Coordinates of C-alpha atoms and ligand atoms in Angstrom, one line a residue:
X788 CA 71.9 64.9 80.2
X789 CA 74.9 62.9 81.5
X790 CA 75.4 63.3 85.2
X791 CA 78.5 65.2 86.3
X792 CA 81.0 63.7 88.7
X793 CA 81.5 65.8 91.9
X794 CA 84.5 65.0 94.1
X795 CA 83.7 65.4 97.8
X796 CA 86.6 66.5 100.1
X797 CA 87.3 64.3 103.1
X798 CA 85.8 66.7 105.7
X799 CA 82.5 66.6 103.9
X800 CA 82.2 63.0 103.0
X801 CA 80.3 62.0 106.1
X802 CA 77.5 64.4 104.9
X803 CA 77.4 62.6 101.5
X804 CA 76.9 59.1 102.9
X805 CA 80.6 58.5 103.0
X806 CA 81.0 58.9 99.2
X807 CA 84.2 60.3 97.8
X808 CA 82.4 61.1 94.5
X809 CA 78.7 61.8 93.7
X810 CA 77.1 62.1 90.3
X811 CA 74.5 64.8 89.8
X812 CA 72.9 66.6 86.9
X813 CA 73.2 70.3 86.1
X814 CA 74.0 72.6 83.2
X815 CA 76.1 75.0 85.3
X816 CA 78.3 74.7 88.4
X817 CA 75.7 76.4 90.4
X818 CA 73.0 73.9 89.4
X819 CA 75.3 70.9 90.0
X820 CA 76.1 72.1 93.6
X821 CA 72.4 72.9 94.2
X822 CA 71.4 69.4 93.1
X823 CA 74.1 67.9 95.2
X824 CA 72.8 69.7 98.3
X825 CA 69.2 68.6 97.5
X826 CA 70.3 65.0 97.3
X827 CA 72.4 65.2 100.5
X828 CA 70.8 67.8 102.8
X829 CA 73.6 67.4 105.3
X830 CA 75.9 69.3 102.9
X831 CA 73.5 72.2 102.6
X832 CA 75.0 74.3 105.5
X833 CA 78.5 73.5 104.5
X834 CA 78.0 74.7 100.9
X835 CA 75.4 77.5 101.2
X836 CA 75.1 80.5 103.5
X837 CA 71.6 81.2 104.9
X838 CA 71.3 83.8 102.1
X839 CA 71.4 81.0 99.6
X840 CA 74.8 82.2 98.3
X841 CA 77.7 79.7 98.0
X842 CA 79.8 80.1 101.1
X843 CA 82.9 82.2 100.4
X844 CA 85.3 79.7 101.8
X845 CA 84.2 76.9 99.5
X846 CA 86.1 76.9 96.3
X847 CA 84.9 75.0 93.3
X848 CA 87.0 73.7 90.4
X849 CA 85.7 72.5 87.0
X850 CA 88.5 70.0 86.0
X851 CA 91.6 72.0 86.8
X852 CA 90.1 75.5 86.7
X853 CA 88.9 77.6 89.7
X854 CA 85.4 78.8 88.8
X855 CA 86.2 82.2 90.3
X856 CA 88.3 82.8 87.2
X857 CA 85.6 81.4 84.9
X858 CA 81.9 82.4 85.3
X859 CA 81.6 81.4 89.0
X860 CA 78.3 79.6 89.7
X861 CA 77.2 80.3 86.1
X862 CA 80.2 78.4 84.6
X863 CA 78.7 75.9 82.1
X864 CA 79.3 72.2 82.6
X865 CA 80.2 70.0 79.6
X866 CA 80.0 66.3 79.2
X867 CA 82.9 64.5 81.0
X868 CA 83.6 67.5 83.3
X869 CA 84.5 66.8 86.9
X870 CA 83.6 69.3 89.7
X871 CA 85.8 69.4 92.8
X872 CA 84.9 71.0 96.1
X873 CA 88.0 72.5 97.8
X874 CA 87.5 73.9 101.3
X875 CA 89.5 77.0 102.2
X876 CA 93.0 76.8 103.3
X877 CA 95.5 79.5 104.2
X878 CA 96.3 81.9 101.4
X879 CA 93.7 80.2 99.2
X880 CA 96.4 79.7 96.5
X881 CA 97.9 76.3 97.1
X882 CA 95.3 74.1 95.4
X883 CA 93.9 71.0 97.1
X884 CA 93.9 70.8 100.8
X885 CA 96.5 68.7 102.6
X886 CA 96.0 67.2 106.0
X887 CA 98.4 68.8 108.5
X888 CA 101.1 66.4 109.7
X889 CA 101.0 67.6 113.4
X890 CA 99.7 65.2 116.0
X891 CA 95.9 65.4 116.7
X892 CA 94.7 67.9 119.3
X893 CA 94.9 66.7 122.9
X894 CA 91.9 66.4 125.1
X895 CA 92.7 69.7 126.9
X896 CA 93.0 71.4 123.6
X897 CA 89.7 70.0 122.3
X898 CA 87.9 71.4 125.3
X899 CA 89.8 74.8 125.4
X900 CA 89.2 75.5 121.7
X901 CA 85.8 73.8 121.3
X902 CA 84.1 77.0 120.3
X903 CA 86.6 77.3 117.5
X904 CA 86.3 73.7 116.5
X905 CA 82.5 74.1 116.1
X906 CA 83.0 76.8 113.4
X907 CA 83.4 75.1 110.1
X908 CA 85.6 78.1 109.1
X909 CA 88.1 77.2 111.8
X910 CA 87.7 73.6 112.8
X911 CA 90.6 71.3 113.7
X912 CA 92.6 72.3 110.7
X913 CA 92.2 76.0 111.4
X914 CA 93.0 75.6 115.1
X915 CA 96.2 73.7 114.2
X916 CA 97.1 76.6 111.9
X917 CA 96.7 79.0 114.8
X918 CA 98.7 76.7 117.1
X919 CA 101.6 76.7 114.7
X920 CA 101.4 80.4 113.9
X921 CA 103.7 83.2 115.1
X922 CA 102.5 86.7 115.6
X923 CA 104.6 89.6 116.8
X924 CA 103.1 92.7 118.5
X925 CA 105.1 95.8 118.4
X926 CA 104.2 97.8 121.5
X927 CA 102.7 96.1 124.6
X928 CA 100.6 99.1 125.4
X929 CA 96.9 100.1 124.7
X930 CA 96.6 98.4 121.4
X931 CA 99.0 95.5 122.1
X932 CA 97.2 94.5 125.4
X933 CA 93.8 93.5 124.0
X934 CA 95.5 92.0 120.8
X935 CA 97.9 89.9 122.9
X936 CA 95.1 88.7 125.3
X937 CA 92.8 87.6 122.5
X938 CA 95.6 86.0 120.4
X939 CA 96.8 84.0 123.4
X940 CA 93.2 82.9 124.2
X941 CA 92.8 81.9 120.5
X942 CA 95.8 79.7 120.7
X943 CA 98.3 81.5 118.5
X944 CA 101.3 79.3 119.1
X945 CA 104.0 82.0 119.6
X946 CA 103.4 85.6 120.5
X947 CA 106.4 88.0 120.3
X948 CA 106.2 91.2 122.2
X949 CA 108.4 94.2 121.6
X950 CA 108.5 96.9 124.3
X951 CA 111.2 98.2 126.6
X952 CA 109.0 100.2 129.0
X953 CA 108.0 99.6 132.6
X954 CA 104.3 99.6 133.8
X955 CA 103.3 103.1 134.9
X956 CA 100.2 103.8 137.0
X957 CA 98.9 106.0 134.1
X958 CA 98.9 103.0 131.8
X959 CA 96.3 101.1 133.7
X960 CA 93.4 103.2 132.3
X961 CA 93.7 101.3 129.0
X962 CA 96.6 98.7 129.0
X963 CA 94.5 95.8 130.3
X964 CA 97.4 93.4 130.3
X965 CA 98.6 94.9 133.5
X966 CA 97.3 95.0 137.1
X967 CA 98.0 97.6 139.8
X968 CA 100.6 95.3 141.4
X969 CA 102.6 95.4 138.2
X970 CA 103.4 99.1 138.4
X971 CA 107.1 99.6 138.2
X972 CA 107.8 96.2 136.6
X973 CA 109.1 95.7 133.1
X974 CA 106.0 95.4 130.8
X975 CA 107.2 92.3 129.1
X976 CA 107.7 90.4 132.3
X977 CA 104.2 91.2 133.5
X978 CA 102.7 90.5 130.1
X979 CA 104.4 87.1 129.7
X980 CA 103.1 86.0 133.1
X981 CA 99.6 87.2 132.3
X982 CA 99.4 85.6 128.9
X983 CA 100.9 82.3 130.0
X984 CA 98.5 82.1 132.9
X985 CA 95.6 82.7 130.5
X986 CA 96.9 80.0 128.1
X987 CA 99.9 77.8 129.1
X988 CA 99.9 76.4 125.6
X989 CA 101.2 79.7 124.2
X990 CA 104.8 80.6 123.9
X991 CA 105.5 84.3 124.7
X992 CA 108.8 85.7 123.4
X993 CA 110.1 88.9 124.8
X994 CA 112.0 91.5 122.8
X995 CA 112.9 94.1 125.4
X996 CA 114.6 96.5 123.0
X997 CA 113.9 99.7 121.1
X998 CA 113.4 98.9 117.4
X999 CA 115.8 100.7 115.0
X1000 CA 117.1 100.1 111.6
X1001 CA 119.8 97.9 113.0
X1002 CA 117.6 95.3 114.6
X1003 CA 114.0 95.5 113.2
X1004 CA 114.5 92.9 110.5
X1005 CA 116.1 90.4 112.8
X1006 CA 113.3 90.9 115.4
X1007 CA 110.4 90.6 113.0
X1008 CA 111.7 88.0 110.6
X1009 CA 110.6 84.8 112.5
X1010 CA 106.9 85.9 112.5
X1011 CA 104.1 85.2 110.1
X1012 CA 102.1 88.4 111.0
X1013 CA 103.1 91.7 112.4
X1014 CA 100.7 93.8 114.6
X1015 CA 101.6 97.5 114.7
X1016 CA 100.6 98.7 118.2
X1017 CA 103.1 101.5 118.3
X1018 CA 102.4 105.0 119.5
X1019 CA 105.0 107.0 117.6
X1020 CA 105.8 107.7 114.0
X1021 CA 109.5 106.6 113.9
X1022 CA 108.6 103.0 114.9
X1023 CA 105.4 103.0 112.7
X1024 CA 107.4 103.8 109.6
X1025 CA 110.2 101.4 110.6
X1026 CA 107.7 98.5 111.1
X1027 CA 106.0 99.3 107.8
X1028 CA 109.2 99.4 105.9
X1029 CA 110.5 96.2 107.5
X1030 CA 107.2 94.4 106.7
X1031 CA 107.5 95.4 103.1
X1032 CA 111.1 94.4 102.9
X1033 CA 110.3 91.0 104.6
X1034 CA 107.1 90.5 102.6
X1035 CA 104.9 90.1 105.6
X1036 CA 101.4 91.5 106.4
X1037 CA 101.4 94.4 108.8
X1038 CA 98.2 94.8 110.8
X1039 CA 97.9 98.5 111.5
X1040 CA 96.0 100.3 114.3
X1041 CA 96.1 103.8 115.6
X1042 CA 94.2 105.9 118.2
X1043 CA 93.7 109.5 119.0
X1044 CA 91.4 110.9 121.6
X1045 CA 88.0 109.3 120.6
X1046 CA 89.0 108.1 117.1
X1047 CA 90.8 105.1 115.8
X1048 CA 91.9 103.6 112.5
X1049 CA 92.8 100.1 111.4
X1050 CA 94.0 98.5 108.1
X1051 CA 96.1 95.7 106.8
X1052 CA 99.1 96.7 104.9
X1053 CA 100.5 93.9 102.7
X1054 CA 102.6 95.2 99.8
X1055 CA 102.3 91.9 98.0
X1056 CA 98.5 92.3 97.7
X1057 CA 97.8 95.9 98.3
X1058 CA 99.2 99.2 99.6
X1059 CA 101.7 99.9 102.3
X1060 CA 101.6 102.6 104.9
X1061 CA 103.8 104.8 102.8
X1062 CA 101.4 104.5 99.9
X1063 CA 98.9 106.3 102.2
X1064 CA 101.4 108.6 104.0
X1065 CA 104.7 108.8 102.1
X1066 CA 106.5 110.8 104.8
X1067 CA 106.0 111.3 108.5
X1068 CA 104.4 114.7 109.5
X1069 CA 106.7 117.3 111.0
X1070 CA 107.5 116.5 114.6
X1071 CA 105.9 119.6 116.1
X1072 CA 102.5 118.7 114.6
X1073 CA 102.3 115.4 116.3
X1074 CA 101.0 115.2 119.9
X1075 CA 101.9 112.0 121.6
X1076 CA 99.2 109.9 123.2
X1077 CA 100.3 111.1 126.6
X1078 CA 99.9 114.7 125.5
X1079 CA 96.7 114.3 123.6
X1080 CA 94.8 112.0 125.9
X1081 CA 92.8 109.0 124.8
X1082 CA 89.5 107.3 125.8
X1083 CA 90.7 104.2 127.6
X1084 CA 88.3 101.8 125.8
X1085 CA 89.3 103.0 122.4
X1086 CA 92.5 101.0 122.1
X1087 CA 90.4 98.0 123.2
X1088 CA 88.2 98.4 120.2
X1089 CA 91.0 98.9 117.7
X1090 CA 93.3 96.3 119.3
X1091 CA 90.7 93.6 119.1
X1092 CA 90.1 94.6 115.4
X1093 CA 93.8 94.0 114.8
X1094 CA 93.7 90.7 116.5
X1095 CA 90.7 89.7 114.4
X1096 CA 92.5 90.6 111.2
X1097 CA 95.6 88.6 112.4
X1098 CA 93.5 85.5 113.0
X1099 CA 91.8 85.9 109.6
X1100 CA 95.1 86.2 107.9
X1101 CA 96.4 83.0 109.7
X1102 CA 93.3 81.1 108.8
X1103 CA 93.0 82.4 105.3
X1104 CA 89.4 83.2 105.7
X1105 CA 87.2 86.2 105.1
X1106 CA 88.1 89.6 103.6
X1107 CA 91.2 91.2 105.1
X1108 CA 91.3 95.0 105.5
X1109 CA 93.8 95.1 102.7
X1110 CA 93.3 98.3 100.7
X1111 CA 90.7 99.5 103.1
X1112 CA 91.1 102.1 105.9
X1113 CA 88.6 101.6 108.7
X1114 CA 87.8 104.7 110.6
X1115 CA 86.1 104.5 114.0
X1116 CA 84.6 107.4 115.9
X1117 CA 83.6 106.4 119.5
X1118 CA 81.6 109.6 120.2
X1119 CA 79.4 109.1 117.1
X1120 CA 79.7 105.3 117.4
X1121 CA 80.3 105.1 113.7
X1122 CA 82.6 103.1 111.4
X1123 CA 83.5 104.4 108.0
X1124 CA 85.6 102.8 105.4
X1125 CA 87.9 104.4 102.8
X1126 CA 89.5 102.7 99.9
X1127 CA 93.2 103.0 99.8
X1128 CA 95.1 102.2 96.7
X1129 CA 98.6 101.1 96.1
X1130 CA 100.5 104.1 95.0
X1131 CA 102.0 103.3 91.6
X1132 CA 105.0 105.6 92.5
X1133 CA 105.3 104.6 96.2
X1134 CA 108.9 105.3 97.4
X1135 CA 109.0 101.9 99.1
X1136 CA 106.7 99.3 97.5
X1137 CA 106.3 100.3 93.8
X1138 CA 108.5 99.2 90.9
X1139 CA 110.0 102.7 90.9
X1140 CA 110.8 102.6 94.6
X1141 CA 113.7 104.8 95.6
X1142 CA 113.9 103.6 99.2
X1143 CA 115.6 100.2 99.5
X1144 CA 116.6 100.3 103.2
X1145 CA 115.4 101.5 106.6
X1146 CA 115.2 105.0 107.9
X1147 CA 115.6 106.0 111.6
X1148 CA 113.5 109.1 112.2
X1149 CA 114.7 110.3 115.5
X1150 CA 113.3 113.7 116.4
X1151 CA 109.7 113.3 117.3
X1152 CA 107.2 114.1 120.0
X1153 CA 106.2 111.0 122.0
X1154 CA 109.7 109.6 121.8
X1155 CA 112.1 110.3 124.6
X1156 CA 114.8 112.4 123.1
X1157 CA 118.4 113.0 123.9
X1158 CA 118.9 116.4 125.5
X1159 CA 120.5 117.9 122.5
X1160 CA 117.8 116.7 120.2
X1161 CA 115.0 118.0 122.5
X1162 CA 116.6 121.3 123.2
X1163 CA 117.5 122.2 119.7
X1164 CA 120.7 123.9 118.8
X1165 CA 121.2 127.3 120.4
X1166 CA 118.1 127.3 122.6
X1167 CA 119.0 128.6 126.1
X1168 CA 118.1 126.1 128.8
X1169 CA 117.7 126.0 132.5
X1170 CA 118.0 122.8 134.6
X1171 CA 115.3 122.0 137.1
X1172 CA 117.7 122.5 140.0
X1173 CA 118.7 126.0 138.8
X1174 CA 115.0 126.9 138.2
X1175 CA 114.2 125.8 141.8
X1176 CA 116.9 128.2 143.1
X1177 CA 115.7 131.1 140.9
X1178 CA 112.1 130.6 141.9
X1179 CA 113.2 131.0 145.6
X1180 CA 115.1 134.3 144.8
X1181 CA 113.9 137.8 145.2
X1182 CA 113.3 138.2 141.4
X1183 CA 111.8 134.9 140.2
X1184 CA 111.3 134.4 136.4
X1185 CA 107.8 134.2 134.8
X1186 CA 106.8 130.6 134.3
X1187 CA 105.1 130.0 130.9
X1188 CA 103.3 126.7 130.5
X1189 CA 102.8 125.8 126.8
X1190 CA 100.9 122.5 127.2
X1191 CA 97.2 121.9 126.6
X1192 CA 94.5 122.9 129.1
X1193 CA 93.8 119.3 129.9
X1194 CA 97.4 118.7 130.9
X1195 CA 97.4 121.9 133.0
X1196 CA 94.3 120.7 134.9
X1197 CA 96.2 117.5 135.9
X1198 CA 99.3 119.3 137.2
X1199 CA 101.2 122.5 136.8
X1200 CA 103.9 124.6 138.5
X1201 CA 102.6 127.3 141.0
X1202 CA 102.2 130.8 139.7
X1203 CA 102.7 129.7 136.1
X1204 CA 100.8 131.1 133.1
X1205 CA 99.1 128.8 130.6
X1206 CA 99.4 129.7 126.9
X1207 CA 99.2 126.5 124.7
X1208 CA 102.0 126.4 122.2
X1209 CA 99.5 126.7 119.2
X1210 CA 98.0 129.9 120.6
X1211 CA 101.4 131.5 121.4
X1212 CA 101.8 133.6 118.2
X1213 CA 98.4 135.2 118.8
X1214 CA 98.8 135.7 122.6
X1215 CA 102.4 136.8 122.8
X1216 CA 101.4 140.3 124.0
X1217 CA 100.2 138.7 127.3
X1218 CA 103.8 138.0 128.3
X1219 CA 105.7 140.9 129.9
X1220 CA 108.9 141.5 127.8
X1221 CA 110.7 143.1 130.7
X1222 CA 110.8 139.9 132.8
X1223 CA 112.9 136.8 132.5
X1224 CA 110.8 133.9 131.2
X1225 CA 111.2 130.2 131.6
X1226 CA 109.1 128.1 129.3
X1227 CA 108.1 124.5 130.2
X1228 CA 106.0 121.6 128.9
X1229 CA 105.9 117.9 129.7
X1230 CA 109.2 116.8 128.3
X1231 CA 110.9 120.0 127.1
X1232 CA 110.2 119.5 123.5
X1233 CA 107.2 121.8 122.8
X1234 CA 108.7 124.4 125.2
X1235 CA 111.9 124.3 123.2
X1236 CA 109.9 125.3 120.1
X1237 CA 108.1 127.9 122.0
X1238 CA 111.4 129.3 123.4
X1239 CA 112.7 129.5 119.8
X1240 CA 109.5 131.4 118.7
X1241 CA 109.8 133.9 121.6
X1242 CA 113.5 134.6 120.7
X1243 CA 112.5 135.1 117.1
X1244 CA 109.9 137.6 118.2
X1245 CA 112.5 139.6 120.0
X1246 CA 112.2 138.4 123.6
X1247 CA 115.7 138.9 125.3
X1248 CA 115.6 136.7 128.3
X1249 CA 113.8 133.3 127.6
X1250 CA 115.0 129.9 128.6
X1251 CA 113.6 126.4 128.2
X1252 CA 113.2 124.1 131.2
X1253 CA 115.4 121.2 130.2
X1254 CA 113.5 117.9 130.4
X1255 CA 110.2 119.6 131.2
X1256 CA 107.9 118.6 134.1
X1257 CA 109.2 115.0 133.9
X1258 CA 112.6 116.1 134.9
X1259 CA 111.2 118.6 137.5
X1260 CA 109.3 115.7 139.1
X1261 CA 112.3 113.4 139.0
X1262 CA 114.9 115.8 140.3
X1263 CA 113.1 118.6 142.3
X1264 CA 109.6 117.5 143.4
X1265 CA 109.0 113.7 143.5
X1266 CA 105.5 114.4 144.9
X1267 CA 104.5 115.8 141.5
X1268 CA 102.7 113.1 139.5
X1269 CA 104.5 112.1 136.3
X1270 CA 101.8 112.2 133.7
Ligands
ZN882 ZN1 103.7 101.6 99.3

């Protein structure tokens, strides 16, 4: 048998006695590589995993053909064939590796990133990819905090943060970017300081604006990878749609109480979020994070999964969560995985797409609403100041709290009655029809729906507390915690 020529890539030449080419025998690609590693034991760990399988980031070519599209390790070798070993590079589609043109890593960088450099899957080339990459995180909250911290630590060159909130004391239970002294500061100012003190080599770009159809493309366009750390549906759909239109991967994460989800939506290679959920759910069926509660550690779990996927996408290694929905249950401490397919009739990413632009969904729980949107048309309202006066009168109205019991436990108005909105149709007989009723919730949205329901059921004198407890705390009783 005539020996086959194997071309050794530059990073591996030192393990083959400096040779650029080695001749070994073998009838298949697998045999050739096996014999190569037997002759040069230093190559073994670079070519084979401990299981004996060829490493997934080593790509082999026979002449000009990638063996993954032939018979993989069983691809037969013919006389005169040349086998080429190609280490992984980003995307895995651009053929032979090219040495990056950037300057070599400095001494500080060699030390800071040494645990990355020791990984053959990252190494100097991978670290340089990270340093020249740009990731944008939409939402600097529970999911965005751990993502941003790990991406900054990993040396992602530019981190964009999109958020217009200030730090609230109730954020500190899970938003680990912020410290107690940051309460009241704009989140992005505190985040930039924290991330740059963690890694001065990282550039943090602040986008202190609410995303909408008018600015989302412009904000997200400069970045390679998008991390969706939003807590509301309008922004989630907007980010998905923008990612599809821009042709960028969208690393998705969401959390609810003790459960989380993660996936990677990349319409070029798999499904988008609309393939999974074509339309947002009706606003009244969606509790916001603030209303539903969430285990503080949960966004830490999901946010670090998102950061992991972003780093893998940048490095072009491993199996991204494309086409897979990862479900996590913290109480059971269990991960499950569902296959999600590209919807062949997706309104956004299929050939028969009917949606070619962006949609602003504006009436949702969890998103501060304008008064008219929150109140609904024709719903009688009472302002916090007027309610204070009526409560002090001889004939005060009945206060009906339609939040959840957990929210009631934290804070409620004196002498109020608790009937969660979902239970209202069954418990309506508990409310005296003769009395004036004022319905309230956290922001005035759920109570607006409850007011409408009571009016439809024939109650004569029902009003909604405009702006809910948030407005009450702001304008009547500042000592009431805003939660
Ligand atoms: Zn789709």
